[in-house]
mmCIF file of C-alpha atoms in Angstrom:
data_model
loop_
_atom_site.group_PDB
_atom_site.id
_atom_site.type_symbol
_atom_site.label_atom_id
_atom_site.label_comp_id
_atom_site.label_asym_id
_atom_site.label_seq_id
_atom_site.Cartn_x
_atom_site.Cartn_y
_atom_site.Cartn_z
ATOM 1 C CA GLN A 1 4.496 -1.129 20.576
ATOM 2 C CA LYS A 2 3.250 -0.548 16.822
ATOM 3 C CA GLU A 3 5.651 -1.866 14.275
ATOM 4 C CA VAL A 4 5.402 1.376 12.235
ATOM 5 C CA GLU A 5 4.448 4.567 13.802
ATOM 6 C CA GLN A 6 3.584 7.854 11.923
ATOM 7 C CA ASP A 7 2.109 10.782 13.313
ATOM 8 C CA PRO A 8 -1.388 11.259 11.761
ATOM 9 C CA GLY A 9 -1.418 15.073 11.503
ATOM 10 C CA PRO A 10 -2.819 16.876 10.087
ATOM 11 C CA LEU A 11 0.124 18.841 8.980
ATOM 12 C CA SER A 12 -0.606 22.460 7.716
ATOM 13 C CA VAL A 13 1.935 24.408 5.749
ATOM 14 C CA PRO A 14 2.004 27.508 3.503
ATOM 15 C CA GLU A 15 2.626 27.044 -0.392
ATOM 16 C CA GLY A 16 6.308 26.892 -0.845
ATOM 17 C CA ALA A 17 7.414 25.487 2.651
ATOM 18 C CA ILE A 18 9.268 22.466 3.055
ATOM 19 C CA VAL A 19 7.034 19.405 4.367
ATOM 20 C CA SER A 20 8.744 17.283 6.814
ATOM 21 C CA LEU A 21 7.306 13.576 7.400
ATOM 22 C CA ASN A 22 8.733 11.002 9.379
ATOM 23 C CA CYS A 23 8.208 7.322 10.515
ATOM 24 C CA THR A 24 9.759 5.298 13.353
ATOM 25 C CA TYR A 25 9.671 1.405 13.311
ATOM 26 C CA SER A 26 10.649 -1.267 15.894
ATOM 27 C CA ASN A 27 11.435 -4.277 13.484
ATOM 28 C CA SER A 28 15.123 -4.457 12.772
ATOM 29 C CA ALA A 29 14.482 -6.858 10.019
ATOM 30 C CA PHE A 30 12.920 -4.061 7.831
ATOM 31 C CA GLN A 31 15.372 -3.208 4.804
ATOM 32 C CA TYR A 32 13.284 -1.518 2.184
ATOM 33 C CA PHE A 33 11.521 1.624 2.724
ATOM 34 C CA MET A 34 8.953 3.443 0.642
ATOM 35 C CA TRP A 35 6.910 6.692 0.681
ATOM 36 C CA TYR A 36 3.405 6.482 -0.977
ATOM 37 C CA ARG A 37 1.099 9.569 -1.508
ATOM 38 C CA GLN A 38 -2.510 9.006 -1.383
ATOM 39 C CA TYR A 39 -5.577 11.006 -2.198
ATOM 40 C CA SER A 40 -8.879 10.365 -0.688
ATOM 41 C CA ARG A 41 -10.517 6.816 -1.861
ATOM 42 C CA LYS A 42 -7.458 6.447 -4.162
ATOM 43 C CA GLY A 43 -4.597 3.750 -4.346
ATOM 44 C CA PRO A 44 -1.359 4.499 -2.838
ATOM 45 C CA GLU A 45 1.089 6.215 -5.427
ATOM 46 C CA LEU A 46 4.841 5.260 -4.836
ATOM 47 C CA LEU A 47 6.834 8.549 -4.455
ATOM 48 C CA MET A 48 10.408 7.242 -3.265
ATOM 49 C CA TYR A 49 11.934 3.786 -2.581
ATOM 50 C CA THR A 50 15.248 3.130 -0.640
ATOM 51 C CA TYR A 51 17.202 0.381 0.772
ATOM 52 C CA SER A 52 20.046 1.776 2.564
ATOM 53 C CA SER A 53 20.846 4.411 5.092
ATOM 54 C CA GLY A 54 21.378 8.005 3.836
ATOM 55 C CA ASN A 55 19.523 10.403 1.494
ATOM 56 C CA LYS A 56 17.840 10.013 -1.867
ATOM 57 C CA GLU A 57 16.627 12.951 -3.959
ATOM 58 C CA ASP A 58 14.155 12.888 -6.554
ATOM 59 C CA GLY A 59 13.188 16.309 -7.864
ATOM 60 C CA ARG A 60 11.276 17.991 -5.015
ATOM 61 C CA PHE A 61 11.540 14.691 -2.769
ATOM 62 C CA THR A 62 14.099 13.689 -0.443
ATOM 63 C CA ALA A 63 13.955 10.526 1.580
ATOM 64 C CA GLN A 64 16.245 9.515 4.666
ATOM 65 C CA VAL A 65 16.695 6.405 6.376
ATOM 66 C CA ASP A 66 18.645 5.878 9.628
ATOM 67 C CA LYS A 67 18.688 2.208 10.320
ATOM 68 C CA SER A 68 20.533 2.612 13.439
ATOM 69 C CA SER A 69 17.614 4.836 14.911
ATOM 70 C CA LYS A 70 15.129 2.872 13.030
ATOM 71 C CA TYR A 71 13.762 6.292 11.639
ATOM 72 C CA ILE A 72 12.840 7.352 8.176
ATOM 73 C CA SER A 73 11.941 10.833 6.847
ATOM 74 C CA LEU A 74 10.503 12.451 3.789
ATOM 75 C CA PHE A 75 11.061 16.107 2.692
ATOM 76 C CA ILE A 76 8.979 17.909 0.108
ATOM 77 C CA ARG A 77 10.574 21.230 -0.898
ATOM 78 C CA ASP A 78 8.629 24.292 -2.510
ATOM 79 C CA SER A 79 5.396 22.610 -1.517
ATOM 80 C CA GLN A 80 2.424 22.988 -3.925
ATOM 81 C CA PRO A 81 -1.462 22.913 -3.108
ATOM 82 C CA SER A 82 -1.664 19.899 -5.210
ATOM 83 C CA ASP A 83 0.647 18.111 -2.515
ATOM 84 C CA SER A 84 -2.175 18.089 -0.071
ATOM 85 C CA ALA A 85 -2.629 14.464 0.249
ATOM 86 C CA THR A 86 -2.077 11.610 2.990
ATOM 87 C CA TYR A 87 1.625 10.391 2.979
ATOM 88 C CA LEU A 88 2.052 6.813 3.933
ATOM 89 C CA CYS A 89 5.362 5.154 4.873
ATOM 90 C CA ALA A 90 5.729 1.444 4.082
ATOM 91 C CA MET A 91 8.580 -1.044 4.925
ATOM 92 C CA SER A 92 9.319 -4.630 4.266
ATOM 93 C CA GLY A 93 12.024 -7.282 4.979
ATOM 94 C CA ALA A 94 14.651 -8.821 2.963
ATOM 95 C CA ALA A 95 13.246 -11.971 1.748
ATOM 96 C CA ALA A 96 11.754 -12.240 -1.631
ATOM 97 C CA GLY A 97 8.344 -10.960 -2.001
ATOM 98 C CA ASN A 98 7.927 -9.766 1.437
ATOM 99 C CA LYS A 99 4.776 -7.842 2.227
ATOM 100 C CA LEU A 100 4.656 -4.193 3.137
ATOM 101 C CA THR A 101 3.928 -2.868 6.466
ATOM 102 C CA PHE A 102 2.299 0.419 6.468
ATOM 103 C CA GLY A 103 2.181 3.502 8.803
ATOM 104 C CA GLY A 104 -1.021 5.017 9.500
ATOM 105 C CA GLY A 105 -0.432 7.995 7.250
ATOM 106 C CA THR A 106 -0.017 11.606 7.746
ATOM 107 C CA ARG A 107 -2.375 14.134 6.269
ATOM 108 C CA VAL A 108 -0.856 17.138 4.791
ATOM 109 C CA LEU A 109 -2.586 20.557 3.768
ATOM 110 C CA VAL A 110 -0.707 22.993 1.779
ATOM 111 C CA LYS A 111 -2.268 26.323 1.679
ATOM 112 C CA PRO A 112 -2.120 28.612 -1.059
ATOM 113 C CA GLU B 1 3.416 3.946 -18.039
ATOM 114 C CA PRO B 2 2.246 0.353 -17.124
ATOM 115 C CA GLU B 3 -0.311 0.415 -14.372
ATOM 116 C CA VAL B 4 -2.277 -2.157 -12.028
ATOM 117 C CA THR B 5 -5.783 -1.984 -12.892
ATOM 118 C CA GLN B 6 -8.925 -2.992 -10.750
ATOM 119 C CA THR B 7 -12.404 -3.536 -11.288
ATOM 120 C CA PRO B 8 -14.966 -2.560 -10.336
ATOM 121 C CA SER B 9 -14.201 0.752 -8.871
ATOM 122 C CA HIS B 10 -16.985 0.536 -6.463
ATOM 123 C CA GLN B 11 -18.987 -2.618 -5.330
ATOM 124 C CA VAL B 12 -22.185 -2.732 -3.294
ATOM 125 C CA THR B 13 -23.304 -6.278 -2.039
ATOM 126 C CA GLN B 14 -25.590 -7.540 0.419
ATOM 127 C CA MET B 15 -24.298 -9.386 3.587
ATOM 128 C CA GLY B 16 -23.725 -12.964 3.083
ATOM 129 C CA GLN B 17 -23.366 -12.740 -0.708
ATOM 130 C CA GLU B 18 -20.112 -13.583 -2.661
ATOM 131 C CA VAL B 19 -17.975 -11.000 -4.277
ATOM 132 C CA ILE B 20 -15.146 -11.295 -6.753
ATOM 133 C CA LEU B 21 -12.913 -8.409 -7.100
ATOM 134 C CA ARG B 22 -10.574 -8.247 -10.136
ATOM 135 C CA CYS B 23 -7.077 -6.996 -10.944
ATOM 136 C CA VAL B 24 -4.793 -7.013 -13.973
ATOM 137 C CA PRO B 25 -1.259 -6.508 -12.500
ATOM 138 C CA ILE B 26 1.631 -4.991 -14.501
ATOM 139 C CA SER B 27 2.611 -7.362 -17.226
ATOM 140 C CA ASN B 28 5.993 -9.256 -16.290
ATOM 141 C CA HIS B 29 5.485 -8.723 -12.691
ATOM 142 C CA LEU B 30 6.046 -11.697 -10.502
ATOM 143 C CA TYR B 31 4.537 -10.976 -6.986
ATOM 144 C CA PHE B 32 0.821 -10.153 -6.461
ATOM 145 C CA TYR B 33 -0.645 -8.982 -3.129
ATOM 146 C CA TRP B 34 -4.210 -7.842 -2.011
ATOM 147 C CA TYR B 35 -4.143 -5.257 0.706
ATOM 148 C CA ARG B 36 -7.226 -3.579 2.328
ATOM 149 C CA GLN B 37 -7.925 -0.189 4.096
ATOM 150 C CA ILE B 38 -11.006 0.335 6.369
ATOM 151 C CA LEU B 39 -12.056 3.758 6.163
ATOM 152 C CA GLY B 40 -9.748 5.868 8.330
ATOM 153 C CA GLN B 41 -7.375 3.112 9.163
ATOM 154 C CA LYS B 42 -4.133 1.818 7.827
ATOM 155 C CA VAL B 43 -3.416 -0.219 4.705
ATOM 156 C CA GLU B 44 -3.247 -3.843 5.878
ATOM 157 C CA PHE B 45 -1.781 -6.871 4.075
ATOM 158 C CA LEU B 46 -4.083 -9.585 3.124
ATOM 159 C CA VAL B 47 -2.329 -12.050 0.988
ATOM 160 C CA SER B 48 0.625 -12.414 -1.306
ATOM 161 C CA PHE B 49 0.863 -14.860 -4.401
ATOM 162 C CA TYR B 50 3.614 -16.129 -6.388
ATOM 163 C CA ASN B 51 4.268 -18.886 -8.756
ATOM 164 C CA ASN B 52 0.502 -19.543 -8.945
ATOM 165 C CA GLU B 53 0.284 -20.201 -5.212
ATOM 166 C CA ILE B 54 -0.014 -18.261 -1.869
ATOM 167 C CA SER B 55 3.034 -17.177 -0.481
ATOM 168 C CA GLU B 56 2.073 -15.537 2.605
ATOM 169 C CA LYS B 57 -1.284 -14.682 4.233
ATOM 170 C CA SER B 58 -2.341 -12.475 7.344
ATOM 171 C CA GLU B 59 -4.770 -13.482 10.043
ATOM 172 C CA ILE B 60 -7.319 -11.494 8.277
ATOM 173 C CA PHE B 61 -7.296 -13.613 5.252
ATOM 174 C CA ASP B 62 -9.410 -16.440 6.684
ATOM 175 C CA ASP B 63 -11.560 -19.342 5.171
ATOM 176 C CA GLN B 64 -14.008 -16.955 3.524
ATOM 177 C CA PHE B 65 -11.162 -15.518 1.449
ATOM 178 C CA SER B 66 -9.594 -16.877 -1.714
ATOM 179 C CA VAL B 67 -7.266 -15.724 -4.508
ATOM 180 C CA GLU B 68 -6.607 -17.155 -7.912
ATOM 181 C CA ARG B 69 -4.853 -16.051 -11.143
ATOM 182 C CA PRO B 70 -7.092 -18.199 -13.548
ATOM 183 C CA ASP B 71 -5.593 -17.245 -16.905
ATOM 184 C CA GLY B 72 -2.011 -15.723 -16.290
ATOM 185 C CA SER B 73 -3.206 -12.035 -16.384
ATOM 186 C CA ASN B 74 -6.113 -11.528 -14.086
ATOM 187 C CA PHE B 75 -5.507 -11.854 -10.224
ATOM 188 C CA THR B 76 -8.902 -12.097 -8.324
ATOM 189 C CA LEU B 77 -9.934 -11.909 -4.724
ATOM 190 C CA LYS B 78 -13.087 -14.013 -3.843
ATOM 191 C CA ILE B 79 -15.248 -13.255 -0.528
ATOM 192 C CA ARG B 80 -17.241 -16.097 -0.008
ATOM 193 C CA SER B 81 -19.856 -14.661 2.298
ATOM 194 C CA THR B 82 -19.465 -11.030 2.864
ATOM 195 C CA LYS B 83 -19.867 -9.459 6.471
ATOM 196 C CA LEU B 84 -20.243 -5.935 7.237
ATOM 197 C CA GLU B 85 -16.837 -5.414 8.709
ATOM 198 C CA ASP B 86 -15.576 -6.459 5.031
ATOM 199 C CA SER B 87 -16.543 -2.910 3.813
ATOM 200 C CA ALA B 88 -13.249 -1.284 2.942
ATOM 201 C CA MET B 89 -11.118 -0.403 0.109
ATOM 202 C CA TYR B 90 -9.228 -3.515 -1.516
ATOM 203 C CA PHE B 91 -6.146 -2.743 -3.306
ATOM 204 C CA CYS B 92 -4.161 -4.854 -5.637
ATOM 205 C CA ALA B 93 -0.493 -4.444 -5.960
ATOM 206 C CA SER B 94 2.567 -6.307 -7.718
ATOM 207 C CA ILE B 95 6.222 -6.112 -7.696
ATOM 208 C CA PRO B 96 8.415 -6.901 -10.819
ATOM 209 C CA THR B 97 11.290 -9.242 -9.676
ATOM 210 C CA GLU B 98 12.104 -11.509 -6.807
ATOM 211 C CA MET B 99 14.127 -8.979 -5.146
ATOM 212 C CA ASN B 100 12.071 -6.547 -2.898
ATOM 213 C CA THR B 101 11.417 -3.368 -4.837
ATOM 214 C CA GLU B 102 8.884 -1.058 -5.753
ATOM 215 C CA ALA B 103 5.518 -1.927 -5.075
ATOM 216 C CA PHE B 104 2.782 -0.583 -7.455
ATOM 217 C CA PHE B 105 -0.858 -0.317 -6.500
ATOM 218 C CA GLY B 106 -4.124 -0.227 -8.457
ATOM 219 C CA GLN B 107 -6.660 2.507 -7.491
ATOM 220 C CA GLY B 108 -8.726 0.060 -5.451
ATOM 221 C CA THR B 109 -12.083 -1.347 -5.247
ATOM 222 C CA ARG B 110 -14.366 0.214 -2.785
ATOM 223 C CA LEU B 111 -16.538 -2.671 -1.182
ATOM 224 C CA THR B 112 -19.693 -1.470 0.663
ATOM 225 C CA VAL B 113 -21.507 -4.693 2.489
ATOM 226 C CA VAL B 114 -24.982 -3.633 3.417
#
């Protein structure tokens, strides 16, 4: 079983729709959860960072963490064509400076 | 806004040659990392660096790889004898404090080994 599983997509939605992304993980030591956006051949750009179960909202983005189910989600409201990218979930353990373990990424296409 | 800077953006090298990838992390950050991403695959951890020494390394980070922070600002990844399978995007990242917190990535160096 992979440590972090993420549906590769592609996920195609019309402009203005809600994009729903998720990751599951198997390692209960993961305590910090991040979502990154990556454009082709570019570096990951941090979107959301959470460390507790529940919801965190930032503008059009909402991150959810359910540690009991080992499941995290990212929702993008009012999606725009510029949101078309690959979205990566990443997580790390609690020890200082722990490395990130990434999911494989979900490719999202927002059609105008 | 502070950012992680990587140079060069693209490096082409012949198999067996040495390459050095350079990074300038965000000022005052404490932990530094190298990750790589082979085309079409997931981002993989290579090595972490703290207090001028390696704190963790992956199985990928074998004897042909080395890292150093020679002058307190630059953070380099050296590959001594490149192989075709070293072709990938290499990303530098840093985090600001000893607590696990947001990791900021550079734009990457695309390494092509021919």
